[in-house]
Coordinates of C-alpha atoms in Angstrom, one line a residue:
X1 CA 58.6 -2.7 -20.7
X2 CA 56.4 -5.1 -18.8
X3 CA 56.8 -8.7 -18.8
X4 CA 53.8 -10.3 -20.5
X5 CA 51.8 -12.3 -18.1
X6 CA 52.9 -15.9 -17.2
X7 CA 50.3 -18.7 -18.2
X8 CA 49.4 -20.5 -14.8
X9 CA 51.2 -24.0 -16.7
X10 CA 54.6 -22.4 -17.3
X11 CA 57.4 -24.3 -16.5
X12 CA 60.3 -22.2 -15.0
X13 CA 63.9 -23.6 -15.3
X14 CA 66.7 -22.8 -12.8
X15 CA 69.8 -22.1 -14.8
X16 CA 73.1 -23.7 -12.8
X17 CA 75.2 -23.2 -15.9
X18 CA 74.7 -26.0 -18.3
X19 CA 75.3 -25.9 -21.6
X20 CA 72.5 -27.7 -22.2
X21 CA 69.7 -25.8 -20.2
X22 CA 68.3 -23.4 -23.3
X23 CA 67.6 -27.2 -24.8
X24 CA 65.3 -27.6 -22.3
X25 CA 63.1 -24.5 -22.5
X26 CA 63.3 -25.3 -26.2
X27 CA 62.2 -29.0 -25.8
X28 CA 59.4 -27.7 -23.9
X29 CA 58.2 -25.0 -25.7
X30 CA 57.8 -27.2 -28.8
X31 CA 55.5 -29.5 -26.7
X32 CA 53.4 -26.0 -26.5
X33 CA 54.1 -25.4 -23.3
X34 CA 55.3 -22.2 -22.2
X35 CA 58.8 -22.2 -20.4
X36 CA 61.5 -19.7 -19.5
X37 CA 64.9 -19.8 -17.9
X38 CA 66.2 -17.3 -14.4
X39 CA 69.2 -17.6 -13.2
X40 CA 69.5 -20.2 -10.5
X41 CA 70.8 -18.4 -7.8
X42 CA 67.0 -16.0 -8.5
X43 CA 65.5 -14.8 -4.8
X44 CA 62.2 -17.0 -3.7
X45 CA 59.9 -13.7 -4.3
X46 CA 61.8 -14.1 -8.1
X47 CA 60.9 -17.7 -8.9
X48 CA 57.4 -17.3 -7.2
X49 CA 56.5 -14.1 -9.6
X50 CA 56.3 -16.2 -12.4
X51 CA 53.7 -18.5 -10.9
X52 CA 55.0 -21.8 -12.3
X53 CA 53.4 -25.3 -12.4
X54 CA 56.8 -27.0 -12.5
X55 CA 60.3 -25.6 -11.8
X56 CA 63.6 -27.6 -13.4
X57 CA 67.1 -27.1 -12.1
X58 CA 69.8 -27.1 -14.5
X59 CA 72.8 -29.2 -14.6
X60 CA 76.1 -27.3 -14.3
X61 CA 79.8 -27.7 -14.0
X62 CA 79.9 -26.9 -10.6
X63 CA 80.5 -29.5 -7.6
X64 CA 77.4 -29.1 -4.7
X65 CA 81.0 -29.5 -2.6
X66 CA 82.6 -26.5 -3.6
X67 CA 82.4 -23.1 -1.5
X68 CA 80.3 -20.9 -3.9
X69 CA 78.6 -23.7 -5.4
X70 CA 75.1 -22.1 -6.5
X71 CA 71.8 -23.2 -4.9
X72 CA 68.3 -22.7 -5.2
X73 CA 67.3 -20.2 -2.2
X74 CA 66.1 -20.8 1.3
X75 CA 62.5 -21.6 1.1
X76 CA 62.2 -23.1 -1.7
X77 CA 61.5 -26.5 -1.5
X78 CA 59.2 -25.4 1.6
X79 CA 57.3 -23.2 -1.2
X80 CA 57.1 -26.0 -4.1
X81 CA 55.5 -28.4 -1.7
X82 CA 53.2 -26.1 0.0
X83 CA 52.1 -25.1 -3.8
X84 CA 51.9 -28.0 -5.2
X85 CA 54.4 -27.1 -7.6
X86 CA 56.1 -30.2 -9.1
X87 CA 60.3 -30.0 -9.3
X88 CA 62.7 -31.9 -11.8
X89 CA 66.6 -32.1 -10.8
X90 CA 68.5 -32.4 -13.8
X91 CA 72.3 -34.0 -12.8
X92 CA 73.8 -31.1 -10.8
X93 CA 70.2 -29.9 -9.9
X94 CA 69.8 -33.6 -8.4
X95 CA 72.7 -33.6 -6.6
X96 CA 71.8 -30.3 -5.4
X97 CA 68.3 -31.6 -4.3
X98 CA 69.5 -34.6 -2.5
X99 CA 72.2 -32.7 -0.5
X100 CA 70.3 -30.3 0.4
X101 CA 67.3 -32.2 2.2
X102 CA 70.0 -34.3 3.8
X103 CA 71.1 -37.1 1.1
X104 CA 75.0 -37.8 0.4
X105 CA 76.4 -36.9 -2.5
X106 CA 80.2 -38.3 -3.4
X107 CA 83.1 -37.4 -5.9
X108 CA 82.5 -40.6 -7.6
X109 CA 84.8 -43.6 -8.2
X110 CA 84.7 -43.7 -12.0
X111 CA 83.2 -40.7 -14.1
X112 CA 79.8 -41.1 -15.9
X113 CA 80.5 -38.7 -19.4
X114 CA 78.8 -39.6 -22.7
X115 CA 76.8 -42.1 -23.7
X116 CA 75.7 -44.4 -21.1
X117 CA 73.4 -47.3 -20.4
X118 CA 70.9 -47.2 -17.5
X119 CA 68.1 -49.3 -16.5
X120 CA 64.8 -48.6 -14.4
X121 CA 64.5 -50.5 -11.4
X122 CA 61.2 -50.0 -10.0
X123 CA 57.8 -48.5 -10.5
X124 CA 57.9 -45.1 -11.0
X125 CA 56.1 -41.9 -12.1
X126 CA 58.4 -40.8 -13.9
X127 CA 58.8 -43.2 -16.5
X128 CA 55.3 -44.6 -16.3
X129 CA 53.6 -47.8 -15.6
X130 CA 55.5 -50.8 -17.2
X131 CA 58.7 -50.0 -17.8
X132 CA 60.4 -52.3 -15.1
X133 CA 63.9 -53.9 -16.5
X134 CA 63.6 -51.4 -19.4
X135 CA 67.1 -50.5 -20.8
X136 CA 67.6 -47.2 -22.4
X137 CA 70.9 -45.1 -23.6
X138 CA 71.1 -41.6 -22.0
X139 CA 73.5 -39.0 -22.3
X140 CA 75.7 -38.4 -19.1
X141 CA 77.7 -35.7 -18.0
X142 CA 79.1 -35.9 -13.7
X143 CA 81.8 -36.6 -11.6
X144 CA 79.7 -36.1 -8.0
X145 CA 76.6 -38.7 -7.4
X146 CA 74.5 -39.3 -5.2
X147 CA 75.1 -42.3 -2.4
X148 CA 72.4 -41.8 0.0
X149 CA 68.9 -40.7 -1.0
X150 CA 67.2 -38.7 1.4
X151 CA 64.6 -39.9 3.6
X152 CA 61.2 -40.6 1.5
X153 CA 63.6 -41.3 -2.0
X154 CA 64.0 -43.8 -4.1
X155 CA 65.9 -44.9 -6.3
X156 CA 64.1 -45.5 -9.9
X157 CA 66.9 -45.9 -12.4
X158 CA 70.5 -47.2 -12.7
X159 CA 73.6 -46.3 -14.3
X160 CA 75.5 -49.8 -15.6
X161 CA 77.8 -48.6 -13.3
X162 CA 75.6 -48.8 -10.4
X163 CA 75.2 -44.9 -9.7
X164 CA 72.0 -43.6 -9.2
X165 CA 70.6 -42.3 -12.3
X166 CA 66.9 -41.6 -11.6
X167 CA 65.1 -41.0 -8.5
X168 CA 61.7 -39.5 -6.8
X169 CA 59.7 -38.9 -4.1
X170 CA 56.6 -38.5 -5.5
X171 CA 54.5 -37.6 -1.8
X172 CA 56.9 -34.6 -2.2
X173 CA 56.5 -34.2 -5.8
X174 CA 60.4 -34.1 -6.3
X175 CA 62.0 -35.5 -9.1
X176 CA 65.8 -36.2 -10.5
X177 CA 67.3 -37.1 -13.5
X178 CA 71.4 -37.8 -13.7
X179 CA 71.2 -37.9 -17.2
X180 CA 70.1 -35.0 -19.8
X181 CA 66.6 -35.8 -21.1
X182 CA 67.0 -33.1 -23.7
X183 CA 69.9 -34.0 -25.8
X184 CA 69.3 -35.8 -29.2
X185 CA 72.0 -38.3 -27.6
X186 CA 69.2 -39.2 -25.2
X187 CA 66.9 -41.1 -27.8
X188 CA 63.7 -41.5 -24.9
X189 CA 64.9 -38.2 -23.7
X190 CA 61.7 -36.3 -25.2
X191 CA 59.5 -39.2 -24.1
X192 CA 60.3 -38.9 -20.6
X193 CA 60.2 -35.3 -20.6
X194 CA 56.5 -35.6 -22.4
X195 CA 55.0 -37.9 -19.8
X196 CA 56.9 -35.9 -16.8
X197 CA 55.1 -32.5 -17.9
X198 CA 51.6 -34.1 -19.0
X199 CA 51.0 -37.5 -17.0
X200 CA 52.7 -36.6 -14.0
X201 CA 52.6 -32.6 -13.6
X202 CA 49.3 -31.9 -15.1
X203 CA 50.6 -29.6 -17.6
X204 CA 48.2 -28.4 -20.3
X205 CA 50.2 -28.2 -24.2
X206 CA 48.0 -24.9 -24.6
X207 CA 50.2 -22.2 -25.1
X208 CA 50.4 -20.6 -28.9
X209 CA 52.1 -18.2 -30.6
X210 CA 48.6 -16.2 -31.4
X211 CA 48.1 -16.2 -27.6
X212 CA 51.5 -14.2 -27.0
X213 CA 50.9 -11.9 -30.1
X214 CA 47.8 -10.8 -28.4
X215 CA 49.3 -10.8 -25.2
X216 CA 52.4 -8.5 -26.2
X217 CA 50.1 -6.2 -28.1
X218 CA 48.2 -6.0 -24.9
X219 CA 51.2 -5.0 -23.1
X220 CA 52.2 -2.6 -26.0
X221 CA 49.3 -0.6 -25.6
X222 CA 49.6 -0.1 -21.3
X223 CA 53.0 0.7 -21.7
X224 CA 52.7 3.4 -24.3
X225 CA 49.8 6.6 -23.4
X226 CA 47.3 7.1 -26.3
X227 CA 49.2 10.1 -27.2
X228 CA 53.0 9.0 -26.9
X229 CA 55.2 7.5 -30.2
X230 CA 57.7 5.2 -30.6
X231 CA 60.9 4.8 -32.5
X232 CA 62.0 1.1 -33.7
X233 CA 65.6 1.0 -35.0
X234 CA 65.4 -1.3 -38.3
X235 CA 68.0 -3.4 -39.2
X236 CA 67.1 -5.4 -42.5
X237 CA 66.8 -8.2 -40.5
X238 CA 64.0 -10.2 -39.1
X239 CA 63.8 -9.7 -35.7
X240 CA 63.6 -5.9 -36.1
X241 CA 61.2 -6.3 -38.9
X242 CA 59.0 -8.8 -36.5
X243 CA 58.9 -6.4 -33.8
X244 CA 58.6 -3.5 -36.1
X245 CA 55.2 -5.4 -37.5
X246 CA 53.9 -6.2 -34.3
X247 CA 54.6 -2.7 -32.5
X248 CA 52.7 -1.2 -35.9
X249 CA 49.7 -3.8 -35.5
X250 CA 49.4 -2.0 -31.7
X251 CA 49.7 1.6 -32.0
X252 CA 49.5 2.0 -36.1
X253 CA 50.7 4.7 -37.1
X254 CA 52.3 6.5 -33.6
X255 CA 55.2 4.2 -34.6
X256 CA 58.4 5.6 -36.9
X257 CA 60.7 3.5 -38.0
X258 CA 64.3 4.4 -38.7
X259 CA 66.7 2.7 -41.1
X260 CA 70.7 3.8 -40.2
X261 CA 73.1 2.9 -42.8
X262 CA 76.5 3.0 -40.2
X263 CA 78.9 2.2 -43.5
X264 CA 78.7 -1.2 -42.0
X265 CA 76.2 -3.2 -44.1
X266 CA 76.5 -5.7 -46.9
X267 CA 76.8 -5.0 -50.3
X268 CA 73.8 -2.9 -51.6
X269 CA 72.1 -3.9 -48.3
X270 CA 70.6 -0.1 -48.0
X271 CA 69.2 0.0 -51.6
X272 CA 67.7 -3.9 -51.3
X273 CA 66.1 -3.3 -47.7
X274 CA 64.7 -0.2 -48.3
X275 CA 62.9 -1.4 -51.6
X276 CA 61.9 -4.7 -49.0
X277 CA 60.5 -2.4 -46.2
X278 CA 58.4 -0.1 -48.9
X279 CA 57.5 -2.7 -51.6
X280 CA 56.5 -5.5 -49.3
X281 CA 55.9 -4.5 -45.9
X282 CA 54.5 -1.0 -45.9
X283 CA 56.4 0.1 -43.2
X284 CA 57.3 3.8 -42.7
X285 CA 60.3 4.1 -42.5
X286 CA 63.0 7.0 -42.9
X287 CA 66.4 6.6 -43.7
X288 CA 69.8 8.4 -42.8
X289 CA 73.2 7.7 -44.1
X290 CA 75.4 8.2 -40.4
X291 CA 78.5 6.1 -42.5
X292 CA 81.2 8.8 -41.5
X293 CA 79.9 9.2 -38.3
X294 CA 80.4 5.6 -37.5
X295 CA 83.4 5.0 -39.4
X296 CA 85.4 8.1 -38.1
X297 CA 84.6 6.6 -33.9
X298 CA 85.7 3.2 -35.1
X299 CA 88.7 3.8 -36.9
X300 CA 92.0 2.3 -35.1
X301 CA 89.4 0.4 -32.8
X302 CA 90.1 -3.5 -32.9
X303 CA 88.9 -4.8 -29.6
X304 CA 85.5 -6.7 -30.9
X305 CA 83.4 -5.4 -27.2
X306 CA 85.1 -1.8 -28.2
X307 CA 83.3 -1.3 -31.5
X308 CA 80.3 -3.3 -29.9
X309 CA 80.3 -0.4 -27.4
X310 CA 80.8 2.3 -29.6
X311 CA 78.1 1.0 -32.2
X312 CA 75.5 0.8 -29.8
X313 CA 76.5 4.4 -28.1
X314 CA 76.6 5.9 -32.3
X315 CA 73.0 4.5 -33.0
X316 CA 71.3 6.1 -29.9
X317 CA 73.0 9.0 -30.4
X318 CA 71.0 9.0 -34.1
X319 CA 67.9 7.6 -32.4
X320 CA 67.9 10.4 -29.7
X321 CA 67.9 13.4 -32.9
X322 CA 65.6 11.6 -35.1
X323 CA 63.6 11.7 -31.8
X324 CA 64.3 15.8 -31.7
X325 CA 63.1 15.4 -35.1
X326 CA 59.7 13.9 -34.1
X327 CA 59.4 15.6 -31.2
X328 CA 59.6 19.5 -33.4
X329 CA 56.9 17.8 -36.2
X330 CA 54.4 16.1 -33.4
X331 CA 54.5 18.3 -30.6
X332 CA 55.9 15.9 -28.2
X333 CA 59.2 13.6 -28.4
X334 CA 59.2 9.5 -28.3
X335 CA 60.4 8.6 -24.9
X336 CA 60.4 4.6 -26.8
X337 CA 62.8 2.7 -28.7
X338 CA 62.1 -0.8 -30.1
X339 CA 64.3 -3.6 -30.3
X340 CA 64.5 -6.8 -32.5
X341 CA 66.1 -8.6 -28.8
X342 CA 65.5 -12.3 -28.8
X343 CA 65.9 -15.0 -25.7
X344 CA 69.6 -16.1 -26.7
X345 CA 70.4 -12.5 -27.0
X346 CA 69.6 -12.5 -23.8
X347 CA 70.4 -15.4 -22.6
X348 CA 74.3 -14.8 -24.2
X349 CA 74.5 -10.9 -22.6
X350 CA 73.2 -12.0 -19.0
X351 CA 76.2 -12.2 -16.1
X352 CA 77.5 -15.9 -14.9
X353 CA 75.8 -18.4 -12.0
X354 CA 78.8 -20.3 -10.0
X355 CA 81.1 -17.9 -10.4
X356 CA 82.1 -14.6 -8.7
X357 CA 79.2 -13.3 -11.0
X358 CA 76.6 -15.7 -11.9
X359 CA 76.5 -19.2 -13.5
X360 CA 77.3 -19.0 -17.4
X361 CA 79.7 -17.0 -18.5
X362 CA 79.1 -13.7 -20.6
X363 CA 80.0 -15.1 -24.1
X364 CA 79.7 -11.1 -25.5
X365 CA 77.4 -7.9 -25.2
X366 CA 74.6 -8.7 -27.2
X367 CA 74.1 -5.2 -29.4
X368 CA 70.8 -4.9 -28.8
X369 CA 71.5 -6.0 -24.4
X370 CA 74.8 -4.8 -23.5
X371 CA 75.9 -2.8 -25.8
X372 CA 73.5 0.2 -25.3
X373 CA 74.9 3.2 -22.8
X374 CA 73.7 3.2 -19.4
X375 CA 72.8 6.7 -19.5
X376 CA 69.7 6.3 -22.5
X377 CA 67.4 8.7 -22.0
X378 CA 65.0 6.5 -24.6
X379 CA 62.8 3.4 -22.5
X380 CA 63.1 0.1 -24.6
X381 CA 60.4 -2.2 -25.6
X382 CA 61.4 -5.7 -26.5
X383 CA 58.5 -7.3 -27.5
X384 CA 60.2 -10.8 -28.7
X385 CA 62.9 -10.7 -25.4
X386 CA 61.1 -14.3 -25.0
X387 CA 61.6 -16.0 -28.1
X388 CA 64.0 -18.2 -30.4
X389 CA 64.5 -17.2 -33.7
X390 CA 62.3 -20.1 -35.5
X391 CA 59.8 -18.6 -32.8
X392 CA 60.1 -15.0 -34.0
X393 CA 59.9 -16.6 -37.7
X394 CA 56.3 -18.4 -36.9
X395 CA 54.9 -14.8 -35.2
X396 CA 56.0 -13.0 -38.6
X397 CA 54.0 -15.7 -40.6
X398 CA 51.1 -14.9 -38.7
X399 CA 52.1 -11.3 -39.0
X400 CA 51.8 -11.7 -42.4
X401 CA 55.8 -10.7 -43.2
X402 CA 56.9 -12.1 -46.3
X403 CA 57.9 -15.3 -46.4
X404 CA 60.8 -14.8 -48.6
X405 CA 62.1 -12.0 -46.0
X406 CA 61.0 -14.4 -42.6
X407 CA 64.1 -17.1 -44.6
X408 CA 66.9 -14.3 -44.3
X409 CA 70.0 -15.1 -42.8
X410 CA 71.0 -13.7 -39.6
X411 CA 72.6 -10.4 -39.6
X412 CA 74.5 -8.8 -36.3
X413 CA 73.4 -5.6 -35.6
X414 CA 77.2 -4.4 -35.2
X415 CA 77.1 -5.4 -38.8
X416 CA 80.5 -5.7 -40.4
X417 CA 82.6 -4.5 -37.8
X418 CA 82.7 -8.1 -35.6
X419 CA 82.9 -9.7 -39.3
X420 CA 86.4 -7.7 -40.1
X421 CA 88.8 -8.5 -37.6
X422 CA 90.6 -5.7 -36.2
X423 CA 90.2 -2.4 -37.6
X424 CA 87.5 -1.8 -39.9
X425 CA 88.9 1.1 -41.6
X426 CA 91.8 0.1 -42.3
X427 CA 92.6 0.2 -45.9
X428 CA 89.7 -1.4 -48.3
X429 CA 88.8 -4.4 -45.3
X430 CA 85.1 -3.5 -45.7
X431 CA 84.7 -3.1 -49.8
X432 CA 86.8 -6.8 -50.2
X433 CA 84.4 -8.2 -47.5
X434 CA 81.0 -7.0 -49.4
X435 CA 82.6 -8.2 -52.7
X436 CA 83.7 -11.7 -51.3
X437 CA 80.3 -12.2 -49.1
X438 CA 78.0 -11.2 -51.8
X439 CA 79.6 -13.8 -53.8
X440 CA 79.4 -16.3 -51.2
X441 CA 75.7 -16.1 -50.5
X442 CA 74.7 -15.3 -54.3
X443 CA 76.7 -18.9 -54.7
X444 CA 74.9 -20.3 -51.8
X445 CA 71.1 -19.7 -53.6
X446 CA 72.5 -20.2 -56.7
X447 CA 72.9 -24.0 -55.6
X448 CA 69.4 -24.2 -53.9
X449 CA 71.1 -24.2 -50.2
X450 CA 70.2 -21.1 -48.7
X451 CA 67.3 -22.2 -47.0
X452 CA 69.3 -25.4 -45.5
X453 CA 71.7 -23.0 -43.6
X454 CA 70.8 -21.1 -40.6
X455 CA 73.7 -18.8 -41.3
X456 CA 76.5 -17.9 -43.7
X457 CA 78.9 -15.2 -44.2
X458 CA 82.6 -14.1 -45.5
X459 CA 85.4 -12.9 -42.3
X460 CA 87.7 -10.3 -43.5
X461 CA 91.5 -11.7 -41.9
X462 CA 94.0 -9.3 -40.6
X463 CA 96.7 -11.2 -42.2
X464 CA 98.2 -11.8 -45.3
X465 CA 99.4 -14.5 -47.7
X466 CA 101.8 -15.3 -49.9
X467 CA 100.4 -16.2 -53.8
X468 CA 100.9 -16.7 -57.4
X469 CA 98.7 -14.6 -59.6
X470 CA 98.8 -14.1 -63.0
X471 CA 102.5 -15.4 -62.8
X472 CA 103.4 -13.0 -60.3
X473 CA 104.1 -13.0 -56.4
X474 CA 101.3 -11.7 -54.5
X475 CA 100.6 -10.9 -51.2
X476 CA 97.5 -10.8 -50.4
X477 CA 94.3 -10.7 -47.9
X478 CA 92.9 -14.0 -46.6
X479 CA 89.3 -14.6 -46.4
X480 CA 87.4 -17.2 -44.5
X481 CA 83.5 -18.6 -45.4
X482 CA 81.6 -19.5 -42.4
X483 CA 78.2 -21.4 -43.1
X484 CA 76.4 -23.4 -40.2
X485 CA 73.0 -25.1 -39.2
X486 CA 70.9 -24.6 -36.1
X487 CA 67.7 -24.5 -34.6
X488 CA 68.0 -21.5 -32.5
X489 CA 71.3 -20.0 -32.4
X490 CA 72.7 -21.2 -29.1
X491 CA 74.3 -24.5 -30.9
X492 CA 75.2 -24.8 -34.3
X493 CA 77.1 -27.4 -36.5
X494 CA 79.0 -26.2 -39.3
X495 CA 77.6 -26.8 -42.7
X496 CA 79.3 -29.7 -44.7
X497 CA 79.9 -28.1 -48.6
X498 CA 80.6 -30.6 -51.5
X499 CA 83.7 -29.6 -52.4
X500 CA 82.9 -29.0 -55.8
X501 CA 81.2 -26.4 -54.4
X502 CA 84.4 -24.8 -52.4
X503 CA 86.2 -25.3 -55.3
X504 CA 83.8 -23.1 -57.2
X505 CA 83.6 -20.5 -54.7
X506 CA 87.1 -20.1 -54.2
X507 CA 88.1 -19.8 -57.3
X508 CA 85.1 -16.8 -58.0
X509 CA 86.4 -15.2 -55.4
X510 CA 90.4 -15.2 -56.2
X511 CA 89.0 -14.3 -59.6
X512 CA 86.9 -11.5 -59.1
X513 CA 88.1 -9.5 -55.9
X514 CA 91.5 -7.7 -56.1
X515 CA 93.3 -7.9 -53.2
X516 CA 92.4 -11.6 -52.0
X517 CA 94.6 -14.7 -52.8
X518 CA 93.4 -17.0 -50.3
X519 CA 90.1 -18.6 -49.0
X520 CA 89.8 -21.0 -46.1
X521 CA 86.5 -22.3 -44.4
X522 CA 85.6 -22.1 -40.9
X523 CA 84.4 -25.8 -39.6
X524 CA 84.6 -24.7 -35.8
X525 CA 80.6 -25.8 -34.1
X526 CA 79.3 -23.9 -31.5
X527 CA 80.0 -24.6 -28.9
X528 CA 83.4 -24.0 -28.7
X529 CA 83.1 -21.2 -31.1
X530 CA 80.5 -18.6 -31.1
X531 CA 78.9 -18.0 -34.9
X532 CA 80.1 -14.8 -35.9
X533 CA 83.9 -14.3 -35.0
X534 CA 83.8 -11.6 -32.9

């Protein structure tokens, strides 16, 4: 499907690899202003399709010294300054800046990493009018710097240190920053970024989520004829319901939606969604049980991108005869498929910059990105490809979805498979995992902190202990509870329990669920984790 038009103030980020950079587009886009992220290494007819008013290159881990270090491409300064378009170097994306228009850039003396004290040293457009001798704390994060500006540069801000850690040209419109603006640990982080985008660049804070509803739906309706329909796979979760509601608000009733239970959901998660989708939403949708078909291509898998693969290839294979189904009722089959797809999805599934690939590495195929067969004779339409989750929750509230249903946790569309490691039909993994998850999360509301967690859920182990139950020896499955908070997805911190409250849990769940005689928690952040385990 067609990318939705880019607003003449969007501000286009180069990704080098950072951790950080989806920080950035979500800094920005919470100042209203529409931003998206390419992959740094993007051809110059790439960056200049999206017509951006500013362009930001990402830090990264790489050194501008090494061999394949990634770079913007030839012609691109040329084309910024011929636009008018404004550009911000973020630490590696101001060391690439300044080597590359003939500054020096050094393996430095003594590494800048964490919290850091600079100062500005002289007038400057990027920190404004006044703020001369003005100390702040920043977050650093490199090993290169710069050591000789190139000609027309200056250097605006100081490290305590004495390394460069702000500096302009402002005839040129070029900007750097050896610090990361967008990190909570930078405290005037926001405020710089603010008064960079709206004093300095011009940028208008116009962009709303009404204006992208109307702008998908327009692009809804010009990719799919008058007389075509479309199928949207629905999952129970939000994003599928989201896109599921907006698709419907487009082409009414041309839309069939299609609820698979693959013998991988949580416990009575086809009876609860199903009453959700017809009581609530008024969505039409039709339901088929494929649980054996699933189950019986999974069982003695345990590579976690395996069953990825082989869930993905299962549900288009039911998408492609519920199509045949269509096709013999309508008189003509549905050559579309929606997806729930968000921006870390995609973000996550994309290939690496820097390396022999790209520049982050692919954490895992995203269900709904790489886990779909090549050979899908079905066209995809992604209508929320560019948004965060709390993004996709504010379009459902102007969609009108229920509010109790837009505060749902998470759910991956693999299901239980990447939440039982290893084998997923081996023995009863899946029936102890519904029991011990339902009476996590039923636990989790019954204390009033479900909406305080982005995410929580029970992990099936493949091992087991030893225990004392009932006087006897036991041996017995391990669980593990995962809860955590975010914003967005692509970080998260795990969620700090009283342990009351653990104590409670665990002893429920010993209690109730045969087979289980051990509970431990998962207090692993992300990064270095990912949420779910596999």
């Amino acid at each position: 499907m067609e990318t939705p038009t880019m607003k003449p103030d969007t501000v286009l980020i180069l990704d080098f690899g950072s951790q950080y950079t989806h920080l950035i587009t979500r800094r920005i886009r919470s100042l209203n202003v529409f931003s998206l992220v390419i992959s740094g290494t993007s051809s110059l007819k790439q960056i200049t399709s999206y017509n951006p008013r500013v362009v930001i290159l990402s830090g990264g881990p790489h050194s501008v010294h090494a061999p394949d270090a990634p770079s913007f491409p030839e012609g691109f300064i040329e084309w910024a300054e011929t636009n008018g378009v404004h550009v911000l170097g973020i630490c590696y994306g101001l060391q690439l800046v300044v080597q590359k228009l003939g500054g020096v850039v050094v393996e430095g003396e003594s590494k800048e990493y964490g919290k850091m004290e600079i100062e500005v040293k002289g007038e400057s457009e990027i920190f404004g009018k006044g703020c001369v001798g003005e100390k702040q704390m920043v977050w650093m994060s490199h090993g290169d710097e710069a050591v000789k500006l190139p000609i027309g540069f200056e250097v605006v801000a100081q490290s305590a240190q004495g390394a460069v850690a702000a500096l302009e040209n402002r005839k040129r419109r070029i900007y750097g920053l050896q610090y990361h603006p967008e990190v909570t640990h930078s405290p005037k982080g926001m405020e710089t970024l603010k008064h960079f985008l709206f004093e300095v660049c011009g940028v208008s804070a116009d962009w709303k989520m009404e204006d992208l509803m109307e702008e998908e739906i327009k692009v809804i309706n010009k990719t799919v004829a008058a007389d075509e329909h479309v199928i949207c796979a629905l999952s129970g979760g939000v994003d599928s319901t989201v896109a599921a509601t907006l698709v419907h608000k487009a082409i009414g009733d041309r839309l069939h939606c299609i609820f698979v239970d693959n013998g991988l959901l949580r416990y009575k998660e086809q009876e609860r969604v199903m009453d959700t989708f017809e009581r609530d939403l008024h969505l039409p949708v039709t339901c088929v049980d494929a649980s054996e078909q699933f189950l019986s291509q999974l069982k003695g898998v345990v590579d976690p991108e395996t069953k990825r693969k082989i869930i993905g290839k299962e549900f288009i294979n039911i998408f492609d005869q519920f199509a045949q189904e269509l096709e013999k009722k309508h008189g003509k089959k549905p050559a579309f498929l929606v997806q729930g797809t968000l921006y870390p999805d995609v973000i996550e599934s994309c290939p690496p910059p820097g390396t022999d690939r790209t520049h982050s590495h692919t954490i895992k195929s995203h269900h709904n990105v790489g886990g779909l067969p090549k050979d899908m004779k079905l066209k995809l339409i992604e209508p929320l490809k560019l948004l965060f989750k709390d993004e996709v929750r504010e379009l459902g509230r102007i969609l009108n979805v229920p509010v109790g249903f837009l505060k749902r946790h998470p759910f991956p569309g693999p299901g239980l498979a990447v939440r039982v490691l290893g084998d997923v039909t081996q023995g009863n993994a899946l029936e102890v995992l519904r029991q011990v998850d339902e009476i996590f999360i039923q636990s989790i509301r019954d204390a009033g902190l479900y909406d305080s967690i982005w995410q929580a859920f029970a992990v099936f182990l493949p091992v087991r202990s030893v225990g004392v139950q009932g006087d006897k020896r036991t041996h017995s499955h391990v669980v593990a509870l995962r809860a955590v908070t975010s914003q967005d997805g692509m970080t998260a911190d795990w969620f700090n329990f009283e342990h009351k409250f653990l104590d409670d849990v665990s002893r429920k769940i010993c209690n109730s669920v045969q087979g289980v005689n051990r509970v431990v928690q998962d207090i692993t952040s992300k990064p270095p984790s990912t949420i779910e385990w596999e």
